[in-house]
């Protein structure tokens, strides 16, 4: 009449579905008991800093302003970083981290340069494609030409 609890920990070694079997052996007449285990290895994440937006402030027309964006792999496995693009040609990311494999726990930093072509406020989005959850990662961009 006694009960026993068995605690299991699932630590996936990759992405996608995993199947396993827990075998409980005892002196009972129906031993061993088999329990099918299911789990799904999910993508962790790519941490982008700054997270939501990157402001360049005011800059005279034609004068470039550079800011740094840092990517950190919190995925548990290497991540494939694809293209890094901007929706506005006045915000230009360099290709330092594009088309790279980023090992687990590693970081990569790249520059985004804002060169205003005219006076006024400009908005854009930085898009980072990768094989992590939530791809593409997006960061709002803004700057003012003076």
mmCIF file of N, CA and C in Angstrom:
data_model
loop_
_atom_site.group_PDB
_atom_site.id
_atom_site.type_symbol
_atom_site.label_atom_id
_atom_site.label_comp_id
_atom_site.label_asym_id
_atom_site.label_seq_id
_atom_site.Cartn_x
_atom_site.Cartn_y
_atom_site.Cartn_z
ATOM 1 N N UNK A 1 0.794 -1.201 0.000
ATOM 2 C CA UNK A 1 0.000 0.000 0.000
ATOM 3 C C UNK A 1 0.839 1.268 0.000
ATOM 4 N N UNK A 2 2.155 1.152 -0.047
ATOM 5 C CA UNK A 2 3.006 2.351 -0.039
ATOM 6 C C UNK A 2 3.103 2.947 -1.435
ATOM 7 N N UNK A 3 3.427 4.229 -1.463
ATOM 8 C CA UNK A 3 3.634 4.931 -2.735
ATOM 9 C C UNK A 3 5.039 5.486 -2.770
ATOM 10 N N UNK A 4 5.494 5.668 -3.964
ATOM 11 C CA UNK A 4 6.832 6.219 -4.169
ATOM 12 C C UNK A 4 6.770 7.197 -5.329
ATOM 13 N N UNK A 5 7.387 8.351 -5.164
ATOM 14 C CA UNK A 5 7.452 9.327 -6.253
ATOM 15 C C UNK A 5 8.832 9.273 -6.882
ATOM 16 N N UNK A 6 8.848 9.368 -8.206
ATOM 17 C CA UNK A 6 10.102 9.391 -8.948
ATOM 18 C C UNK A 6 10.183 10.735 -9.655
ATOM 19 N N UNK A 7 11.224 11.474 -9.375
ATOM 20 C CA UNK A 7 11.416 12.781 -10.018
ATOM 21 C C UNK A 7 12.368 12.607 -11.200
ATOM 22 N N UNK A 8 11.969 13.156 -12.322
ATOM 23 C CA UNK A 8 12.795 13.087 -13.533
ATOM 24 C C UNK A 8 13.101 14.493 -14.006
ATOM 25 N N UNK A 9 14.256 14.662 -14.591
ATOM 26 C CA UNK A 9 14.641 15.938 -15.193
ATOM 27 C C UNK A 9 14.891 15.703 -16.669
ATOM 28 N N UNK A 10 14.306 16.553 -17.493
ATOM 29 C CA UNK A 10 14.505 16.470 -18.942
ATOM 30 C C UNK A 10 15.484 17.560 -19.350
ATOM 31 N N UNK A 11 16.617 17.163 -19.900
ATOM 32 C CA UNK A 11 17.626 18.097 -20.383
ATOM 33 C C UNK A 11 17.917 17.745 -21.842
ATOM 34 N N UNK A 12 17.217 18.403 -22.778
ATOM 35 C CA UNK A 12 17.407 18.056 -24.184
ATOM 36 C C UNK A 12 18.808 18.416 -24.661
ATOM 37 N N UNK A 13 19.315 17.614 -25.560
ATOM 38 C CA UNK A 13 20.642 17.842 -26.136
ATOM 39 C C UNK A 13 20.557 18.497 -27.501
ATOM 40 N N UNK A 14 19.374 18.851 -27.905
ATOM 41 C CA UNK A 14 19.173 19.480 -29.202
ATOM 42 C C UNK A 14 17.734 19.921 -29.341
ATOM 43 N N UNK A 15 17.317 20.154 -30.565
ATOM 44 C CA UNK A 15 15.984 20.651 -30.859
ATOM 45 C C UNK A 15 15.096 19.517 -31.342
ATOM 46 N N UNK A 16 13.794 19.673 -31.140
ATOM 47 C CA UNK A 16 12.842 18.714 -31.659
ATOM 48 C C UNK A 16 12.387 17.714 -30.614
ATOM 49 N N UNK A 17 11.580 16.734 -31.055
ATOM 50 C CA UNK A 17 10.999 15.773 -30.116
ATOM 51 C C UNK A 17 12.018 14.735 -29.637
ATOM 52 N N UNK A 18 11.850 14.334 -28.381
ATOM 53 C CA UNK A 18 12.659 13.273 -27.793
ATOM 54 C C UNK A 18 11.720 12.275 -27.151
ATOM 55 N N UNK A 19 12.034 10.994 -27.278
ATOM 56 C CA UNK A 19 11.263 9.918 -26.655
ATOM 57 C C UNK A 19 12.195 9.106 -25.783
ATOM 58 N N UNK A 20 11.642 8.601 -24.692
ATOM 59 C CA UNK A 20 12.424 7.750 -23.809
ATOM 60 C C UNK A 20 11.499 6.812 -23.074
ATOM 61 N N UNK A 21 12.095 5.936 -22.295
ATOM 62 C CA UNK A 21 11.324 4.989 -21.509
ATOM 63 C C UNK A 21 11.901 4.910 -20.106
ATOM 64 N N UNK A 22 11.024 5.007 -19.133
ATOM 65 C CA UNK A 22 11.397 4.783 -17.739
ATOM 66 C C UNK A 22 10.994 3.352 -17.415
ATOM 67 N N UNK A 23 11.931 2.556 -16.936
ATOM 68 C CA UNK A 23 11.658 1.169 -16.566
ATOM 69 C C UNK A 23 11.734 1.051 -15.045
ATOM 70 N N UNK A 24 10.640 0.619 -14.429
ATOM 71 C CA UNK A 24 10.590 0.431 -12.980
ATOM 72 C C UNK A 24 10.522 -1.073 -12.722
ATOM 73 N N UNK A 25 11.549 -1.594 -12.092
ATOM 74 C CA UNK A 25 11.644 -3.024 -11.809
ATOM 75 C C UNK A 25 11.415 -3.249 -10.317
ATOM 76 N N UNK A 26 10.589 -4.232 -10.005
ATOM 77 C CA UNK A 26 10.306 -4.565 -8.601
ATOM 78 C C UNK A 26 10.063 -6.069 -8.485
ATOM 79 N N UNK A 27 9.660 -6.493 -7.291
ATOM 80 C CA UNK A 27 9.334 -7.914 -7.112
ATOM 81 C C UNK A 27 7.844 -8.197 -7.318
ATOM 82 N N UNK A 28 7.113 -7.209 -7.867
ATOM 83 C CA UNK A 28 5.688 -7.403 -8.163
ATOM 84 C C UNK A 28 5.525 -8.355 -9.343
ATOM 85 N N UNK A 29 4.364 -8.979 -9.424
ATOM 86 C CA UNK A 29 4.137 -9.969 -10.492
ATOM 87 C C UNK A 29 4.122 -9.330 -11.893
ATOM 88 N N UNK A 30 3.816 -8.051 -12.011
ATOM 89 C CA UNK A 30 3.764 -7.414 -13.336
ATOM 90 C C UNK A 30 5.010 -6.573 -13.621
ATOM 91 N N UNK A 31 6.113 -6.876 -12.960
ATOM 92 C CA UNK A 31 7.359 -6.147 -13.140
ATOM 93 C C UNK A 31 8.052 -6.625 -14.409
ATOM 94 N N UNK A 32 8.699 -5.788 -15.137
ATOM 95 C CA UNK A 32 8.876 -4.355 -14.917
ATOM 96 C C UNK A 32 7.719 -3.543 -15.509
ATOM 97 N N UNK A 33 7.538 -2.338 -14.979
ATOM 98 C CA UNK A 33 6.557 -1.386 -15.521
ATOM 99 C C UNK A 33 7.313 -0.422 -16.432
ATOM 100 N N UNK A 34 6.734 -0.151 -17.587
ATOM 101 C CA UNK A 34 7.357 0.769 -18.546
ATOM 102 C C UNK A 34 6.504 2.026 -18.661
ATOM 103 N N UNK A 35 7.159 3.167 -18.611
ATOM 104 C CA UNK A 35 6.476 4.444 -18.769
ATOM 105 C C UNK A 35 7.152 5.175 -19.940
ATOM 106 N N UNK A 36 6.349 5.542 -20.933
ATOM 107 C CA UNK A 36 6.883 6.269 -22.082
ATOM 108 C C UNK A 36 7.045 7.742 -21.718
ATOM 109 N N UNK A 37 8.179 8.298 -22.050
ATOM 110 C CA UNK A 37 8.486 9.695 -21.755
ATOM 111 C C UNK A 37 8.560 10.492 -23.051
ATOM 112 N N UNK A 38 7.995 11.694 -23.029
ATOM 113 C CA UNK A 38 7.997 12.577 -24.196
ATOM 114 C C UNK A 38 8.590 13.921 -23.771
ATOM 115 N N UNK A 39 9.342 14.540 -24.644
ATOM 116 C CA UNK A 39 9.858 15.884 -24.379
ATOM 117 C C UNK A 39 10.167 16.568 -25.693
ATOM 118 N N UNK A 40 10.256 17.857 -25.639
ATOM 119 C CA UNK A 40 10.550 18.618 -26.855
ATOM 120 C C UNK A 40 11.675 19.605 -26.556
ATOM 121 N N UNK A 41 12.787 19.457 -27.243
ATOM 122 C CA UNK A 41 13.887 20.404 -27.100
ATOM 123 C C UNK A 41 13.551 21.674 -27.862
ATOM 124 N N UNK A 42 13.496 22.772 -27.145
ATOM 125 C CA UNK A 42 13.125 24.040 -27.768
ATOM 126 C C UNK A 42 14.338 24.938 -27.893
ATOM 127 N N UNK A 43 14.222 25.852 -28.844
ATOM 128 C CA UNK A 43 15.240 26.875 -28.976
ATOM 129 C C UNK A 43 15.185 27.752 -27.745
ATOM 130 N N UNK A 44 16.320 28.100 -27.212
ATOM 131 C CA UNK A 44 16.388 29.024 -26.084
ATOM 132 C C UNK A 44 16.199 30.431 -26.601
ATOM 133 N N UNK A 45 17.242 31.158 -26.667
ATOM 134 C CA UNK A 45 17.072 32.513 -27.126
ATOM 135 C C UNK A 45 18.363 33.176 -27.521
ATOM 136 N N UNK A 46 18.181 34.219 -28.279
ATOM 137 C CA UNK A 46 19.272 35.100 -28.649
ATOM 138 C C UNK A 46 18.987 36.423 -27.954
ATOM 139 N N UNK A 47 19.851 36.801 -27.044
ATOM 140 C CA UNK A 47 19.674 38.053 -26.318
ATOM 141 C C UNK A 47 20.285 39.170 -27.159
ATOM 142 N N UNK A 48 19.478 40.196 -27.415
ATOM 143 C CA UNK A 48 19.919 41.353 -28.199
ATOM 144 C C UNK A 48 19.952 42.555 -27.265
ATOM 145 N N UNK A 49 21.084 43.252 -27.225
ATOM 146 C CA UNK A 49 21.202 44.457 -26.403
ATOM 147 C C UNK A 49 21.670 45.602 -27.285
ATOM 148 N N UNK A 50 21.000 46.714 -27.340
ATOM 149 C CA UNK A 50 19.809 47.014 -26.567
ATOM 150 C C UNK A 50 18.633 46.187 -27.060
ATOM 151 N N UNK A 51 17.711 45.927 -26.140
ATOM 152 C CA UNK A 51 16.632 44.970 -26.400
ATOM 153 C C UNK A 51 15.549 45.484 -27.332
ATOM 154 N N UNK A 52 15.000 46.652 -27.059
ATOM 155 C CA UNK A 52 13.830 47.094 -27.811
ATOM 156 C C UNK A 52 14.100 48.223 -28.790
ATOM 157 N N UNK A 53 14.936 49.168 -28.404
ATOM 158 C CA UNK A 53 15.165 50.299 -29.306
ATOM 159 C C UNK A 53 16.577 50.836 -29.149
ATOM 160 N N UNK A 54 17.025 51.472 -30.212
ATOM 161 C CA UNK A 54 18.361 52.060 -30.266
ATOM 162 C C UNK A 54 18.220 53.475 -30.797
ATOM 163 N N UNK A 55 18.507 54.454 -29.943
ATOM 164 C CA UNK A 55 18.388 55.852 -30.331
ATOM 165 C C UNK A 55 19.749 56.448 -30.663
ATOM 166 N N UNK A 56 19.791 57.203 -31.748
ATOM 167 C CA UNK A 56 21.033 57.819 -32.203
ATOM 168 C C UNK A 56 21.092 59.311 -31.879
ATOM 169 N N UNK A 57 19.999 59.852 -31.349
ATOM 170 C CA UNK A 57 19.985 61.272 -31.012
ATOM 171 C C UNK A 57 20.010 62.145 -32.250
ATOM 172 N N UNK A 58 20.557 63.354 -32.084
ATOM 173 C CA UNK A 58 20.630 64.325 -33.184
ATOM 174 C C UNK A 58 22.015 64.278 -33.821
ATOM 175 N N UNK A 59 22.017 64.428 -35.141
ATOM 176 C CA UNK A 59 23.275 64.452 -35.881
ATOM 177 C C UNK A 59 23.109 65.354 -37.098
ATOM 178 N N UNK A 60 24.129 66.190 -37.396
ATOM 179 C CA UNK A 60 24.047 67.005 -38.607
ATOM 180 C C UNK A 60 23.910 66.130 -39.860
ATOM 181 N N UNK A 61 23.167 66.612 -40.831
ATOM 182 C CA UNK A 61 22.983 65.885 -42.093
ATOM 183 C C UNK A 61 24.354 65.487 -42.655
ATOM 184 N N UNK A 62 24.471 64.222 -43.034
ATOM 185 C CA UNK A 62 25.701 63.703 -43.628
ATOM 186 C C UNK A 62 26.763 63.279 -42.626
ATOM 187 N N UNK A 63 26.512 63.472 -41.330
ATOM 188 C CA UNK A 63 27.488 63.109 -40.301
ATOM 189 C C UNK A 63 27.091 61.780 -39.658
ATOM 190 N N UNK A 64 27.936 60.758 -39.792
ATOM 191 C CA UNK A 64 27.580 59.443 -39.247
ATOM 192 C C UNK A 64 27.703 59.387 -37.719
ATOM 193 N N UNK A 65 26.785 58.631 -37.116
ATOM 194 C CA UNK A 65 26.804 58.326 -35.685
ATOM 195 C C UNK A 65 26.747 56.806 -35.569
ATOM 196 N N UNK A 66 27.647 56.244 -34.754
ATOM 197 C CA UNK A 66 27.724 54.792 -34.647
ATOM 198 C C UNK A 66 27.312 54.341 -33.239
ATOM 199 N N UNK A 67 26.556 53.244 -33.191
ATOM 200 C CA UNK A 67 26.159 52.605 -31.936
ATOM 201 C C UNK A 67 26.471 51.114 -32.047
ATOM 202 N N UNK A 68 26.641 50.484 -30.891
ATOM 203 C CA UNK A 68 26.974 49.054 -30.844
ATOM 204 C C UNK A 68 25.757 48.244 -30.414
ATOM 205 N N UNK A 69 25.549 47.110 -31.101
ATOM 206 C CA UNK A 69 24.527 46.131 -30.734
ATOM 207 C C UNK A 69 25.263 44.838 -30.391
ATOM 208 N N UNK A 70 24.869 44.209 -29.288
ATOM 209 C CA UNK A 70 25.516 42.969 -28.860
ATOM 210 C C UNK A 70 24.512 41.825 -28.879
ATOM 211 N N UNK A 71 24.929 40.708 -29.459
ATOM 212 C CA UNK A 71 24.131 39.481 -29.492
ATOM 213 C C UNK A 71 24.780 38.476 -28.552
ATOM 214 N N UNK A 72 23.973 37.832 -27.697
ATOM 215 C CA UNK A 72 24.487 36.809 -26.785
ATOM 216 C C UNK A 72 23.641 35.557 -26.949
ATOM 217 N N UNK A 73 24.302 34.427 -27.135
ATOM 218 C CA UNK A 73 23.615 33.156 -27.316
ATOM 219 C C UNK A 73 23.285 32.540 -25.961
ATOM 220 N N UNK A 74 21.997 32.485 -25.624
ATOM 221 C CA UNK A 74 21.511 31.824 -24.414
ATOM 222 C C UNK A 74 20.723 30.573 -24.787
ATOM 223 N N UNK A 75 21.094 29.945 -25.881
ATOM 224 C CA UNK A 75 20.293 28.877 -26.467
ATOM 225 C C UNK A 75 20.629 27.478 -25.950
ATOM 226 N N UNK A 76 21.794 27.305 -25.359
ATOM 227 C CA UNK A 76 22.194 25.971 -24.918
ATOM 228 C C UNK A 76 22.966 25.204 -25.975
ATOM 229 N N UNK A 77 22.880 25.619 -27.195
ATOM 230 C CA UNK A 77 23.613 25.021 -28.317
ATOM 231 C C UNK A 77 24.021 26.157 -29.256
ATOM 232 N N UNK A 78 24.933 25.919 -30.187
ATOM 233 C CA UNK A 78 25.308 26.978 -31.127
ATOM 234 C C UNK A 78 24.108 27.487 -31.924
ATOM 235 N N UNK A 79 24.137 28.778 -32.230
ATOM 236 C CA UNK A 79 23.090 29.423 -33.027
ATOM 237 C C UNK A 79 23.667 29.871 -34.361
ATOM 238 N N UNK A 80 22.856 29.762 -35.370
ATOM 239 C CA UNK A 80 23.231 30.268 -36.683
ATOM 240 C C UNK A 80 22.639 31.663 -36.832
ATOM 241 N N UNK A 81 23.486 32.658 -36.950
ATOM 242 C CA UNK A 81 23.050 34.025 -37.205
ATOM 243 C C UNK A 81 23.050 34.202 -38.710
ATOM 244 N N UNK A 82 21.947 34.682 -39.242
ATOM 245 C CA UNK A 82 21.836 34.907 -40.685
ATOM 246 C C UNK A 82 22.080 36.363 -41.014
ATOM 247 N N UNK A 83 21.194 36.918 -41.815
ATOM 248 C CA UNK A 83 21.324 38.307 -42.254
ATOM 249 C C UNK A 83 20.970 39.268 -41.124
ATOM 250 N N UNK A 84 21.638 40.408 -41.136
ATOM 251 C CA UNK A 84 21.322 41.513 -40.237
ATOM 252 C C UNK A 84 21.067 42.712 -41.140
ATOM 253 N N UNK A 85 19.812 43.171 -41.157
ATOM 254 C CA UNK A 85 19.423 44.217 -42.098
ATOM 255 C C UNK A 85 18.671 45.333 -41.393
ATOM 256 N N UNK A 86 18.510 46.433 -42.109
ATOM 257 C CA UNK A 86 17.745 47.575 -41.624
ATOM 258 C C UNK A 86 16.664 47.906 -42.647
ATOM 259 N N UNK A 87 15.524 48.387 -42.151
ATOM 260 C CA UNK A 87 14.431 48.756 -43.044
ATOM 261 C C UNK A 87 14.603 50.166 -43.602
ATOM 262 N N UNK A 88 15.585 50.932 -43.105
ATOM 263 C CA UNK A 88 15.843 52.297 -43.582
ATOM 264 C C UNK A 88 17.316 52.395 -43.960
ATOM 265 N N UNK A 89 17.621 52.812 -45.192
ATOM 266 C CA UNK A 89 19.021 52.846 -45.646
ATOM 267 C C UNK A 89 19.897 53.865 -44.914
ATOM 268 N N UNK A 90 19.303 54.718 -44.080
ATOM 269 C CA UNK A 90 20.110 55.666 -43.310
ATOM 270 C C UNK A 90 20.697 55.014 -42.047
ATOM 271 N N UNK A 91 20.204 53.816 -41.710
ATOM 272 C CA UNK A 91 20.727 53.012 -40.604
ATOM 273 C C UNK A 91 21.397 51.785 -41.221
ATOM 274 N N UNK A 92 22.707 51.677 -41.087
ATOM 275 C CA UNK A 92 23.445 50.604 -41.759
ATOM 276 C C UNK A 92 24.180 49.736 -40.730
ATOM 277 N N UNK A 93 23.783 48.453 -40.596
ATOM 278 C CA UNK A 93 24.533 47.540 -39.722
ATOM 279 C C UNK A 93 25.748 46.993 -40.470
ATOM 280 N N UNK A 94 26.874 46.839 -39.750
ATOM 281 C CA UNK A 94 28.009 46.192 -40.413
ATOM 282 C C UNK A 94 27.788 44.680 -40.388
ATOM 283 N N UNK A 95 28.646 43.947 -41.048
ATOM 284 C CA UNK A 95 28.425 42.505 -41.224
ATOM 285 C C UNK A 95 29.244 41.649 -40.256
ATOM 286 N N UNK A 96 29.741 42.240 -39.161
ATOM 287 C CA UNK A 96 30.598 41.507 -38.235
ATOM 288 C C UNK A 96 29.971 40.205 -37.742
ATOM 289 N N UNK A 97 28.695 40.225 -37.376
ATOM 290 C CA UNK A 97 28.045 39.047 -36.791
ATOM 291 C C UNK A 97 27.171 38.282 -37.781
ATOM 292 N N UNK A 98 26.946 38.849 -38.952
ATOM 293 C CA UNK A 98 26.058 38.210 -39.931
ATOM 294 C C UNK A 98 26.681 36.933 -40.478
ATOM 295 N N UNK A 99 25.827 35.954 -40.736
ATOM 296 C CA UNK A 99 26.228 34.687 -41.338
ATOM 297 C C UNK A 99 27.340 33.999 -40.550
ATOM 298 N N UNK A 100 27.159 33.968 -39.234
ATOM 299 C CA UNK A 100 28.133 33.371 -38.326
ATOM 300 C C UNK A 100 27.455 32.319 -37.467
ATOM 301 N N UNK A 101 28.239 31.393 -36.937
ATOM 302 C CA UNK A 101 27.768 30.470 -35.912
ATOM 303 C C UNK A 101 28.229 31.045 -34.581
ATOM 304 N N UNK A 102 27.280 31.250 -33.678
ATOM 305 C CA UNK A 102 27.582 31.817 -32.371
ATOM 306 C C UNK A 102 27.500 30.692 -31.337
ATOM 307 N N UNK A 103 28.651 30.295 -30.756
ATOM 308 C CA UNK A 103 28.633 29.208 -29.772
ATOM 309 C C UNK A 103 27.768 29.547 -28.551
ATOM 310 N N UNK A 104 27.313 28.521 -27.849
ATOM 311 C CA UNK A 104 26.515 28.737 -26.645
ATOM 312 C C UNK A 104 27.301 29.573 -25.641
ATOM 313 N N UNK A 105 26.654 30.593 -25.089
ATOM 314 C CA UNK A 105 27.275 31.464 -24.104
ATOM 315 C C UNK A 105 28.140 32.567 -24.686
ATOM 316 N N UNK A 106 28.370 32.531 -25.984
ATOM 317 C CA UNK A 106 29.244 33.525 -26.624
ATOM 318 C C UNK A 106 28.455 34.763 -27.027
ATOM 319 N N UNK A 107 29.186 35.856 -27.211
ATOM 320 C CA UNK A 107 28.595 37.116 -27.658
ATOM 321 C C UNK A 107 29.308 37.605 -28.901
ATOM 322 N N UNK A 108 28.599 38.425 -29.654
ATOM 323 C CA UNK A 108 29.154 39.061 -30.841
ATOM 324 C C UNK A 108 28.606 40.481 -30.878
ATOM 325 N N UNK A 109 29.474 41.451 -31.124
ATOM 326 C CA UNK A 109 29.043 42.846 -31.187
ATOM 327 C C UNK A 109 29.260 43.377 -32.598
ATOM 328 N N UNK A 110 28.320 44.218 -33.040
ATOM 329 C CA UNK A 110 28.456 44.845 -34.350
ATOM 330 C C UNK A 110 27.985 46.284 -34.265
ATOM 331 N N UNK A 111 28.391 47.071 -35.235
ATOM 332 C CA UNK A 111 28.038 48.489 -35.276
ATOM 333 C C UNK A 111 26.856 48.740 -36.191
ATOM 334 N N UNK A 112 26.037 49.706 -35.790
ATOM 335 C CA UNK A 112 24.987 50.237 -36.650
ATOM 336 C C UNK A 112 25.305 51.720 -36.788
ATOM 337 N N UNK A 113 25.379 52.190 -38.027
ATOM 338 C CA UNK A 113 25.708 53.588 -38.287
ATOM 339 C C UNK A 113 24.504 54.308 -38.863
ATOM 340 N N UNK A 114 24.177 55.453 -38.240
ATOM 341 C CA UNK A 114 23.099 56.320 -38.722
ATOM 342 C C UNK A 114 23.750 57.527 -39.381
ATOM 343 N N UNK A 115 23.437 57.710 -40.654
ATOM 344 C CA UNK A 115 23.916 58.878 -41.393
ATOM 345 C C UNK A 115 22.693 59.566 -41.979
ATOM 346 N N UNK A 116 22.224 60.652 -41.322
ATOM 347 C CA UNK A 116 21.008 61.306 -41.812
ATOM 348 C C UNK A 116 21.227 61.952 -43.179
ATOM 349 N N UNK A 117 20.300 61.706 -44.079
ATOM 350 C CA UNK A 117 20.371 62.265 -45.428
ATOM 351 C C UNK A 117 19.644 63.610 -45.516
ATOM 352 N N UNK A 118 18.791 63.893 -44.551
ATOM 353 C CA UNK A 118 18.015 65.138 -44.544
ATOM 354 C C UNK A 118 17.647 65.469 -43.108
ATOM 355 N N UNK A 119 17.196 66.679 -42.892
ATOM 356 C CA UNK A 119 16.740 67.072 -41.560
ATOM 357 C C UNK A 119 15.437 66.354 -41.236
ATOM 358 N N UNK A 120 15.262 66.062 -39.955
ATOM 359 C CA UNK A 120 14.027 65.435 -39.520
ATOM 360 C C UNK A 120 14.253 64.108 -38.844
ATOM 361 N N UNK A 121 13.182 63.628 -38.227
ATOM 362 C CA UNK A 121 13.212 62.374 -37.490
ATOM 363 C C UNK A 121 13.122 61.195 -38.450
ATOM 364 N N UNK A 122 13.953 60.184 -38.218
ATOM 365 C CA UNK A 122 13.945 58.952 -39.026
ATOM 366 C C UNK A 122 13.691 57.766 -38.106
ATOM 367 N N UNK A 123 12.915 56.807 -38.618
ATOM 368 C CA UNK A 123 12.622 55.569 -37.888
ATOM 369 C C UNK A 123 12.945 54.389 -38.791
ATOM 370 N N UNK A 124 13.406 53.334 -38.204
ATOM 371 C CA UNK A 124 13.656 52.101 -38.938
ATOM 372 C C UNK A 124 13.613 50.928 -37.980
ATOM 373 N N UNK A 125 13.859 49.748 -38.511
ATOM 374 C CA UNK A 125 13.944 48.545 -37.687
ATOM 375 C C UNK A 125 15.172 47.757 -38.103
ATOM 376 N N UNK A 126 15.873 47.269 -37.111
ATOM 377 C CA UNK A 126 16.981 46.359 -37.322
ATOM 378 C C UNK A 126 16.397 44.957 -37.239
ATOM 379 N N UNK A 127 16.670 44.108 -38.224
ATOM 380 C CA UNK A 127 16.154 42.741 -38.247
ATOM 381 C C UNK A 127 17.328 41.770 -38.248
ATOM 382 N N UNK A 128 17.319 40.857 -37.278
ATOM 383 C CA UNK A 128 18.385 39.871 -37.126
ATOM 384 C C UNK A 128 17.760 38.491 -37.301
ATOM 385 N N UNK A 129 18.095 37.816 -38.379
ATOM 386 C CA UNK A 129 17.558 36.471 -38.607
ATOM 387 C C UNK A 129 18.501 35.450 -37.982
ATOM 388 N N UNK A 130 17.920 34.419 -37.380
ATOM 389 C CA UNK A 130 18.701 33.391 -36.717
ATOM 390 C C UNK A 130 17.824 32.151 -36.577
ATOM 391 N N UNK A 131 18.375 31.097 -35.972
ATOM 392 C CA UNK A 131 17.553 29.895 -35.781
ATOM 393 C C UNK A 131 17.083 29.754 -34.331
ATOM 394 N N UNK A 132 17.031 30.869 -33.602
ATOM 395 C CA UNK A 132 16.492 30.876 -32.239
ATOM 396 C C UNK A 132 15.002 31.203 -32.274
ATOM 397 N N UNK A 133 14.350 30.997 -31.147
ATOM 398 C CA UNK A 133 12.928 31.318 -31.032
ATOM 399 C C UNK A 133 12.709 32.800 -31.281
ATOM 400 N N UNK A 134 11.616 33.119 -31.936
ATOM 401 C CA UNK A 134 11.252 34.513 -32.161
ATOM 402 C C UNK A 134 11.949 35.179 -33.327
ATOM 403 N N UNK A 135 12.661 34.422 -34.135
ATOM 404 C CA UNK A 135 13.367 35.018 -35.273
ATOM 405 C C UNK A 135 12.360 35.526 -36.300
ATOM 406 N N UNK A 136 12.606 36.669 -36.915
ATOM 407 C CA UNK A 136 13.764 37.532 -36.700
ATOM 408 C C UNK A 136 13.617 38.379 -35.440
ATOM 409 N N UNK A 137 14.750 38.644 -34.795
ATOM 410 C CA UNK A 137 14.780 39.556 -33.663
ATOM 411 C C UNK A 137 14.710 40.970 -34.242
ATOM 412 N N UNK A 138 14.009 41.877 -33.560
ATOM 413 C CA UNK A 138 13.835 43.234 -34.093
ATOM 414 C C UNK A 138 14.186 44.270 -33.041
ATOM 415 N N UNK A 139 14.837 45.343 -33.483
ATOM 416 C CA UNK A 139 15.163 46.473 -32.629
ATOM 417 C C UNK A 139 14.733 47.727 -33.365
ATOM 418 N N UNK A 140 13.940 48.591 -32.695
ATOM 419 C CA UNK A 140 13.524 49.848 -33.307
ATOM 420 C C UNK A 140 14.716 50.804 -33.345
ATOM 421 N N UNK A 141 14.827 51.545 -34.443
ATOM 422 C CA UNK A 141 15.900 52.497 -34.636
ATOM 423 C C UNK A 141 15.310 53.888 -34.805
ATOM 424 N N UNK A 142 15.953 54.893 -34.229
ATOM 425 C CA UNK A 142 15.498 56.264 -34.475
ATOM 426 C C UNK A 142 16.664 57.229 -34.353
ATOM 427 N N UNK A 143 16.594 58.287 -35.110
ATOM 428 C CA UNK A 143 17.600 59.333 -35.092
ATOM 429 C C UNK A 143 17.037 60.564 -35.766
ATOM 430 N N UNK A 144 17.659 61.716 -35.505
ATOM 431 C CA UNK A 144 17.187 62.970 -36.085
ATOM 432 C C UNK A 144 18.334 63.653 -36.804
ATOM 433 N N UNK A 145 18.065 63.969 -38.072
ATOM 434 C CA UNK A 145 19.002 64.771 -38.853
ATOM 435 C C UNK A 145 18.794 66.244 -38.538
ATOM 436 N N UNK A 146 19.893 66.965 -38.307
ATOM 437 C CA UNK A 146 19.776 68.387 -37.973
ATOM 438 C C UNK A 146 20.548 69.242 -38.989
#
